[in-house]
């Protein structure tokens, strides 16, 4: 876990380091079209950068120094790079916003800010363009889409017309994709396409290597630091087609904590011609599910599982992980029997399955289970009692974990941070 290892800003090598971003053209590679570019690091390593879609969606993409700058920023930050130099002018609203985003990351995680060296752009893209939304198939993005479609009439520029389904872990080189998306992307996008098309929304599968640039660890770097920045990076590649992109909120406004996508930081990744909106944080997760009850086709496709890589059937959630259990218990609380949905077919939430949940470990999760406990119907008293026991067990465990765990975690972070830094120093970023 590298976030908290706290690099010293007085380190001479770190202060002098500079990443150089070069904006490339929109390129075609067999069946794919991509916004391209590269970043050179001080250790002479050079990484290719791309955001690619199938050729039929190629007209949506445009070269964007802002996309590449945002795509490189988290990796530069975790490498301790002092500055990013961009070869093309960058919108001044984003230059302002990056100072704000990085100040939050300094306060939350102790990450020193990376300076951006770029000429402020004089003009912004104009003309009628539409609204997009990042679609993962989870509760947050489904609820944001459904809410948007009910509020904004057809033809309104604020109505979502494109849902971006992003594979963030594309290979290092565009050519390695063989002109097509990876099979898992095509498969998952295929299930969503029909439900989106019925609502007049085009699902656009996207692949980029932004996330693998720095080998992010999912539970720390990606979730807590990078994912809002990198979603915005992808949004900016769609400048010719979109003027606003929605990022569905991860958390309810009443339970905010430092997080990679946050209402204080996401909007600051906007430019004068592309607004990034952190959407629907006024709703709790149960409220979002309650909204989705009116959209059975969307509800049937819910993909929430933490074990999506490992599970046996890609079209059905695992049913065992905490997130699956929490979503199934939430569905019961809003009056939907989860086993009746295709994506939870044959799966069960019961006092036994809830008792098997290991621990929650965050106030956000404890709050979400507390909401479920409050709203489970009276006739499901056994389930309600199981949730109460889960919460009680978690409260008992936490002070002990705080005392014993903190010291062990600090040592692990330090050792891990040193190992990563040493490996990077020897072999360059590709090996991390
Ligand atoms: Zn699961």
XYZ file of N, CA, C and O in Angstrom, residues 259-383:
500
model
N -11.576 9.557 -0.539
C -11.868 8.502 -1.537
C -11.439 8.994 -2.910
O -11.374 10.214 -3.144
N -11.126 8.057 -3.799
C -10.599 8.426 -5.112
C -11.573 9.200 -5.989
O -11.161 9.978 -6.844
N -12.867 8.968 -5.810
C -13.894 9.737 -6.510
C -14.749 10.398 -5.442
O -15.341 9.705 -4.604
N -14.819 11.720 -5.438
C -15.362 12.443 -4.287
C -15.982 13.744 -4.808
O -15.444 14.350 -5.744
N -17.099 14.201 -4.197
C -17.719 15.440 -4.693
C -16.822 16.670 -4.555
O -17.050 17.674 -5.239
N -15.806 16.610 -3.698
C -14.889 17.752 -3.581
C -13.836 17.764 -4.687
O -13.258 18.805 -4.976
N -13.549 16.606 -5.268
C -12.455 16.546 -6.238
C -12.919 16.308 -7.688
O -12.398 16.950 -8.603
N -13.865 15.405 -7.917
C -14.256 15.072 -9.311
C -14.574 16.311 -10.161
O -14.079 16.419 -11.297
N -15.398 17.257 -9.643
C -15.760 18.396 -10.514
C -14.554 19.257 -10.881
O -14.583 19.945 -11.899
N -13.480 19.183 -10.089
C -12.308 20.005 -10.374
C -11.461 19.414 -11.502
O -10.440 19.989 -11.868
N -11.861 18.280 -12.028
C -11.199 17.731 -13.223
C -11.909 18.203 -14.494
O -11.673 17.671 -15.573
N -12.786 19.208 -14.370
C -13.490 19.764 -15.528
C -12.595 20.733 -16.292
O -11.629 21.268 -15.740
N -12.934 20.972 -17.552
C -12.318 22.071 -18.312
C -13.435 23.041 -18.709
O -14.612 22.810 -18.407
N -13.058 24.094 -19.451
C -14.065 25.068 -19.895
C -15.052 24.444 -20.867
O -16.131 24.985 -21.085
N -14.696 23.302 -21.476
C -15.608 22.714 -22.455
C -16.064 21.297 -22.087
O -16.796 20.671 -22.832
N -15.610 20.787 -20.931
C -16.033 19.446 -20.494
C -16.276 19.478 -18.981
O -15.342 19.671 -18.200
N -17.542 19.331 -18.597
C -17.889 19.348 -17.184
C -17.917 17.921 -16.634
O -18.597 17.058 -17.194
N -17.153 17.686 -15.572
C -17.207 16.390 -14.879
C -18.114 16.574 -13.660
O -17.869 17.435 -12.824
N -19.172 15.776 -13.599
C -20.154 15.906 -12.514
C -20.133 14.666 -11.631
O -20.296 13.546 -12.123
N -19.929 14.867 -10.330
C -20.083 13.781 -9.349
C -21.578 13.729 -9.054
O -22.143 14.677 -8.520
N -22.226 12.627 -9.392
C -23.686 12.616 -9.480
C -24.370 11.790 -8.392
O -23.924 10.691 -8.058
N -25.471 12.325 -7.853
C -26.422 11.548 -7.040
C -25.920 11.225 -5.638
O -26.358 10.245 -5.031
N -25.023 12.065 -5.070
C -24.546 11.776 -3.712
C -25.604 12.086 -2.657
O -25.418 11.791 -1.482
N -26.720 12.704 -3.074
C -27.808 12.943 -2.121
C -28.558 11.656 -1.791
O -29.357 11.613 -0.860
N -28.306 10.595 -2.586
C -29.037 9.334 -2.385
C -28.174 8.309 -1.653
O -26.986 8.165 -1.942
N -28.777 7.605 -0.690
C -28.104 6.457 -0.072
C -28.232 5.273 -1.019
O -29.078 5.265 -1.917
N -27.430 4.224 -0.767
C -27.472 3.066 -1.659
C -28.876 2.436 -1.691
O -29.348 2.005 -2.738
N -29.546 2.421 -0.548
C -30.908 1.874 -0.528
C -31.856 2.730 -1.365
O -32.740 2.210 -2.048
N -31.668 4.057 -1.320
C -32.506 4.945 -2.155
C -32.278 4.635 -3.630
O -33.212 4.631 -4.433
N -30.993 4.398 -3.978
C -30.676 4.115 -5.382
C -31.362 2.822 -5.829
O -31.930 2.750 -6.927
N -31.299 1.790 -4.988
C -31.957 0.526 -5.349
C -33.468 0.720 -5.460
O -34.115 0.141 -6.345
N -34.019 1.534 -4.573
C -35.466 1.782 -4.606
C -35.850 2.456 -5.932
O -36.891 2.161 -6.509
N -34.973 3.362 -6.418
C -35.245 4.002 -7.726
C -35.239 2.961 -8.848
O -36.022 3.020 -9.777
N -34.322 1.969 -8.714
C -34.166 0.986 -9.795
C -35.312 -0.019 -9.868
O -35.450 -0.726 -10.863
N -36.121 -0.097 -8.794
C -37.257 -1.024 -8.811
C -38.165 -0.713 -10.001
O -38.793 -1.594 -10.580
N -38.193 0.567 -10.423
C -39.031 0.957 -11.571
C -38.392 0.603 -12.912
O -38.962 0.914 -13.957
N -37.191 0.053 -12.892
C -36.495 -0.292 -14.150
C -36.042 -1.754 -14.065
O -34.876 -2.036 -13.854
N -36.993 -2.697 -14.223
C -36.664 -4.126 -14.049
C -35.523 -4.592 -14.952
O -34.693 -5.408 -14.525
N -35.464 -4.069 -16.184
C -34.393 -4.518 -17.097
C -33.025 -4.129 -16.553
O -32.049 -4.872 -16.697
N -32.934 -2.969 -15.915
C -31.675 -2.526 -15.315
C -31.353 -3.336 -14.073
O -30.220 -3.797 -13.881
N -32.374 -3.544 -13.238
C -32.196 -4.303 -11.999
C -31.701 -5.722 -12.297
O -30.840 -6.258 -11.589
N -32.232 -6.309 -13.360
C -31.878 -7.692 -13.705
C -30.415 -7.832 -14.108
O -29.861 -8.925 -14.083
N -29.777 -6.720 -14.486
C -28.394 -6.779 -14.970
C -27.375 -6.375 -13.910
O -26.172 -6.344 -14.186
N -27.826 -6.042 -12.713
C -26.914 -5.518 -11.683
C -25.684 -6.403 -11.497
O -25.795 -7.604 -11.269
N -24.529 -5.785 -11.602
C -23.272 -6.516 -11.431
C -22.480 -5.781 -10.359
O -21.886 -4.741 -10.615
N -22.493 -6.312 -9.144
C -21.918 -5.580 -8.006
C -20.717 -6.291 -7.393
O -20.052 -5.749 -6.515
N -20.436 -7.505 -7.827
C -19.572 -8.427 -7.095
C -18.113 -7.964 -6.992
O -17.533 -7.499 -7.968
N -17.529 -8.137 -5.803
C -16.103 -7.831 -5.623
C -15.213 -8.905 -6.265
O -14.040 -8.670 -6.508
N -15.764 -10.105 -6.481
C -14.960 -11.217 -7.016
C -15.248 -11.456 -8.490
O -15.319 -12.590 -8.944
N -15.424 -10.378 -9.269
C -15.848 -10.559 -10.660
C -14.814 -11.282 -11.494
O -15.130 -11.906 -12.488
N -13.547 -11.214 -11.079
C -12.531 -11.944 -11.848
C -12.586 -13.449 -11.590
O -12.340 -14.257 -12.465
N -12.892 -13.803 -10.326
C -12.751 -15.207 -9.914
C -14.026 -16.030 -10.050
O -13.962 -17.250 -10.103
N -15.193 -15.378 -10.104
C -16.432 -16.141 -9.966
C -16.652 -17.094 -11.150
O -16.146 -16.874 -12.242
N -17.464 -18.149 -10.871
C -17.621 -19.210 -11.864
C -18.378 -18.743 -13.099
O -17.960 -18.960 -14.224
N -19.531 -18.090 -12.886
C -20.333 -17.641 -14.036
C -20.221 -16.131 -14.173
O -20.626 -15.386 -13.275
N -19.718 -15.632 -15.297
C -19.524 -14.190 -15.430
C -20.827 -13.389 -15.414
O -20.832 -12.210 -15.101
N -21.967 -14.044 -15.762
C -23.239 -13.310 -15.827
C -24.014 -13.328 -14.506
O -25.083 -12.738 -14.401
N -23.491 -14.032 -13.476
C -24.171 -14.085 -12.181
C -23.183 -13.666 -11.100
O -22.037 -14.118 -11.083
N -23.628 -12.776 -10.192
C -22.784 -12.354 -9.073
C -22.411 -13.560 -8.215
O -23.123 -14.571 -8.199
N -21.297 -13.454 -7.464
C -20.845 -14.624 -6.686
C -21.801 -14.944 -5.539
O -21.959 -16.098 -5.165
N -22.429 -13.903 -4.976
C -23.393 -14.126 -3.898
C -22.767 -14.283 -2.529
O -23.480 -14.261 -1.521
N -21.441 -14.441 -2.464
C -20.806 -14.711 -1.170
C -20.063 -13.500 -0.604
O -19.960 -13.350 0.598
N -19.521 -12.646 -1.471
C -18.712 -11.532 -0.964
C -19.613 -10.541 -0.216
O -20.834 -10.544 -0.383
N -18.977 -9.709 0.598
C -19.740 -8.759 1.416
C -20.640 -7.882 0.546
O -21.786 -7.600 0.884
N -20.107 -7.458 -0.606
C -20.875 -6.537 -1.461
C -22.098 -7.224 -2.055
O -23.175 -6.634 -2.157
N -21.923 -8.485 -2.466
C -23.076 -9.245 -2.967
C -24.121 -9.408 -1.864
O -25.320 -9.197 -2.080
N -23.663 -9.806 -0.652
C -24.597 -10.008 0.448
C -25.307 -8.699 0.820
O -26.512 -8.682 1.065
N -24.537 -7.611 0.830
C -25.129 -6.303 1.183
C -26.180 -5.903 0.143
O -27.253 -5.413 0.491
N -25.874 -6.131 -1.138
C -26.829 -5.754 -2.187
C -28.078 -6.624 -2.106
O -29.201 -6.134 -2.240
N -27.878 -7.941 -1.843
C -29.042 -8.826 -1.754
C -29.923 -8.469 -0.547
O -31.156 -8.436 -0.659
N -29.276 -8.168 0.591
C -30.058 -7.766 1.775
C -30.771 -6.439 1.506
O -31.916 -6.239 1.935
N -30.107 -5.544 0.748
C -30.733 -4.252 0.402
C -31.949 -4.477 -0.494
O -32.972 -3.803 -0.355
N -31.812 -5.427 -1.440
C -32.942 -5.717 -2.329
C -34.143 -6.205 -1.508
O -35.276 -5.766 -1.738
N -33.880 -7.081 -0.531
C -34.971 -7.552 0.339
C -35.599 -6.354 1.058
O -36.826 -6.236 1.156
N -34.733 -5.420 1.518
C -35.238 -4.252 2.256
C -36.130 -3.357 1.389
O -37.007 -2.676 1.901
N -35.876 -3.351 0.063
C -36.737 -2.519 -0.802
C -37.825 -3.351 -1.482
O -38.480 -2.884 -2.419
N -37.999 -4.594 -1.020
C -39.137 -5.391 -1.472
C -38.898 -6.225 -2.717
O -39.851 -6.645 -3.379
N -37.633 -6.463 -3.065
C -37.326 -7.289 -4.243
C -36.641 -8.569 -3.780
O -35.700 -8.522 -2.983
N -37.117 -9.715 -4.259
C -36.485 -10.994 -3.914
C -35.302 -11.204 -4.868
O -35.495 -11.395 -6.066
N -34.052 -11.136 -4.343
C -32.895 -11.161 -5.252
C -32.810 -12.405 -6.127
O -32.406 -12.319 -7.288
N -33.217 -13.574 -5.599
C -33.058 -14.797 -6.387
C -33.943 -14.778 -7.636
O -33.757 -15.568 -8.557
N -34.909 -13.837 -7.684
C -35.762 -13.709 -8.860
C -35.114 -12.901 -9.979
O -35.657 -12.803 -11.073
N -33.940 -12.289 -9.708
C -33.247 -11.505 -10.730
C -32.206 -12.373 -11.416
O -31.522 -13.164 -10.755
N -32.050 -12.183 -12.720
C -31.107 -13.015 -13.477
C -29.695 -12.934 -12.890
O -28.985 -13.940 -12.812
N -29.285 -11.740 -12.456
C -27.899 -11.580 -12.000
C -27.669 -12.136 -10.596
O -26.525 -12.198 -10.131
N -28.739 -12.514 -9.890
C -28.590 -13.162 -8.575
C -29.294 -14.523 -8.555
O -29.627 -15.043 -7.495
N -29.507 -15.100 -9.725
C -30.281 -16.338 -9.833
C -29.690 -17.442 -8.961
O -28.484 -17.697 -9.010
N -30.550 -18.059 -8.170
C -30.123 -19.189 -7.349
C -29.311 -18.796 -6.129
O -28.811 -19.672 -5.412
N -29.164 -17.521 -5.841
C -28.337 -17.088 -4.704
C -29.230 -16.726 -3.525
O -30.390 -16.383 -3.668
N -28.621 -16.790 -2.349
C -29.406 -16.703 -1.129
C -28.791 -15.690 -0.169
O -27.568 -15.612 -0.030
N -29.638 -14.895 0.478
C -29.187 -14.112 1.626
C -30.008 -14.595 2.827
O -31.225 -14.636 2.773
N -29.302 -14.999 3.880
C -29.977 -15.613 5.024
C -29.160 -15.285 6.275
O -28.022 -14.793 6.159
N -29.693 -15.577 7.460
C -28.874 -15.367 8.671
C -27.535 -16.094 8.571
O -26.511 -15.573 9.017
N -27.523 -17.270 7.941
C -26.277 -18.038 7.819
C -25.252 -17.354 6.923
O -24.072 -17.287 7.245
N -25.708 -16.838 5.768
C -24.756 -16.197 4.842
C -24.252 -14.870 5.421
O -23.097 -14.497 5.206
N -25.106 -14.182 6.159
C -24.663 -12.912 6.768
C -23.666 -13.195 7.897
O -22.682 -12.467 8.075
N -23.890 -14.292 8.621
C -22.951 -14.655 9.704
C -21.569 -14.992 9.141
O -20.559 -14.880 9.842
N -21.510 -15.378 7.860
C -20.219 -15.764 7.269
C -19.392 -14.558 6.818
O -18.234 -14.713 6.418
N -19.995 -13.359 6.873
C -19.234 -12.166 6.453
C -18.143 -11.906 7.485
O -18.407 -11.895 8.697
N -16.940 -11.671 7.000
C -15.787 -11.556 7.877
C -15.854 -10.316 8.760
O -16.139 -10.372 9.938
N -15.599 -9.161 8.197
C -15.741 -7.915 8.942
C -15.991 -6.774 7.964
O -15.754 -6.904 6.775
N -16.487 -5.663 8.484
C -16.843 -4.537 7.613
C -15.685 -3.542 7.539
O -15.215 -3.201 6.467
N -15.258 -3.061 8.678
C -14.004 -2.309 8.710
C -14.079 -0.855 8.281
O -13.058 -0.191 8.237
N -15.255 -0.331 7.936
C -15.313 1.106 7.633
C -16.668 1.647 8.087
O -17.672 0.928 8.114
N -16.673 2.916 8.438
C -17.916 3.541 8.879
C -18.948 3.546 7.763
O -20.145 3.425 8.011
N -18.455 3.700 6.508
C -19.371 3.715 5.369
C -20.152 2.408 5.277
O -21.370 2.402 5.100
N -19.446 1.276 5.415
C -20.110 -0.033 5.319
C -21.008 -0.273 6.529
O -22.115 -0.789 6.389
N -20.509 0.104 7.716
C -21.364 -0.063 8.906
C -22.651 0.751 8.748
O -23.740 0.288 9.080
N -22.532 1.967 8.203
C -23.716 2.806 7.990
C -24.680 2.166 7.008
O -25.896 2.173 7.215
N -24.119 1.586 5.923
C -24.976 0.966 4.903
C -25.732 -0.225 5.485
O -26.932 -0.400 5.230
N -25.029 -1.062 6.290
C -25.719 -2.200 6.927
C -26.728 -1.704 7.970
O -27.781 -2.313 8.167
N -26.415 -0.580 8.622
C -27.362 0.013 9.578
C -28.645 0.432 8.868
O -29.748 0.212 9.389
N -28.507 1.006 7.663
C -29.695 1.381 6.878
C -30.531 0.143 6.552
O -31.760 0.171 6.606
N -29.838 -0.949 6.191
C -30.553 -2.192 5.844
C -31.325 -2.700 7.063
O -32.501 -3.053 6.968
N -30.634 -2.715 8.212
C -31.273 -3.187 9.451
C -32.548 -2.379 9.722
O -33.597 -2.940 10.055
N -32.465 -1.060 9.550
C -33.615 -0.194 9.814
C -34.774 -0.478 8.869
O -35.932 -0.297 9.232
N -34.466 -0.873 7.640
C -35.522 -0.903 6.624
C -35.966 -2.302 6.206
O -36.842 -2.435 5.352
N -35.359 -3.340 6.783
C -35.866 -4.684 6.485
C -37.285 -4.801 7.029
O -37.573 -4.318 8.128
N -38.191 -5.410 6.275
C -39.575 -5.523 6.758
C -39.665 -6.372 8.030
O -38.828 -7.253 8.254
N -40.680 -6.091 8.840
C -40.822 -6.735 10.154
C -40.828 -8.258 10.029
O -40.281 -8.964 10.881
N -41.456 -8.787 8.953
C -41.551 -10.253 8.841
C -40.195 -10.905 8.561
O -40.062 -12.116 8.670
N -39.181 -10.113 8.232
C -37.847 -10.688 8.023
C -37.006 -10.507 9.284
O -35.853 -10.091 9.235
N -37.603 -10.805 10.449
C -36.918 -10.509 11.723
C -35.642 -11.313 11.905
O -34.690 -10.830 12.505
N -35.586 -12.537 11.350
C -34.362 -13.345 11.517
C -33.195 -12.686 10.772
O -32.064 -12.627 11.268
N -33.499 -12.157 9.583
C -32.471 -11.484 8.785
C -32.012 -10.200 9.498
O -30.822 -9.885 9.554
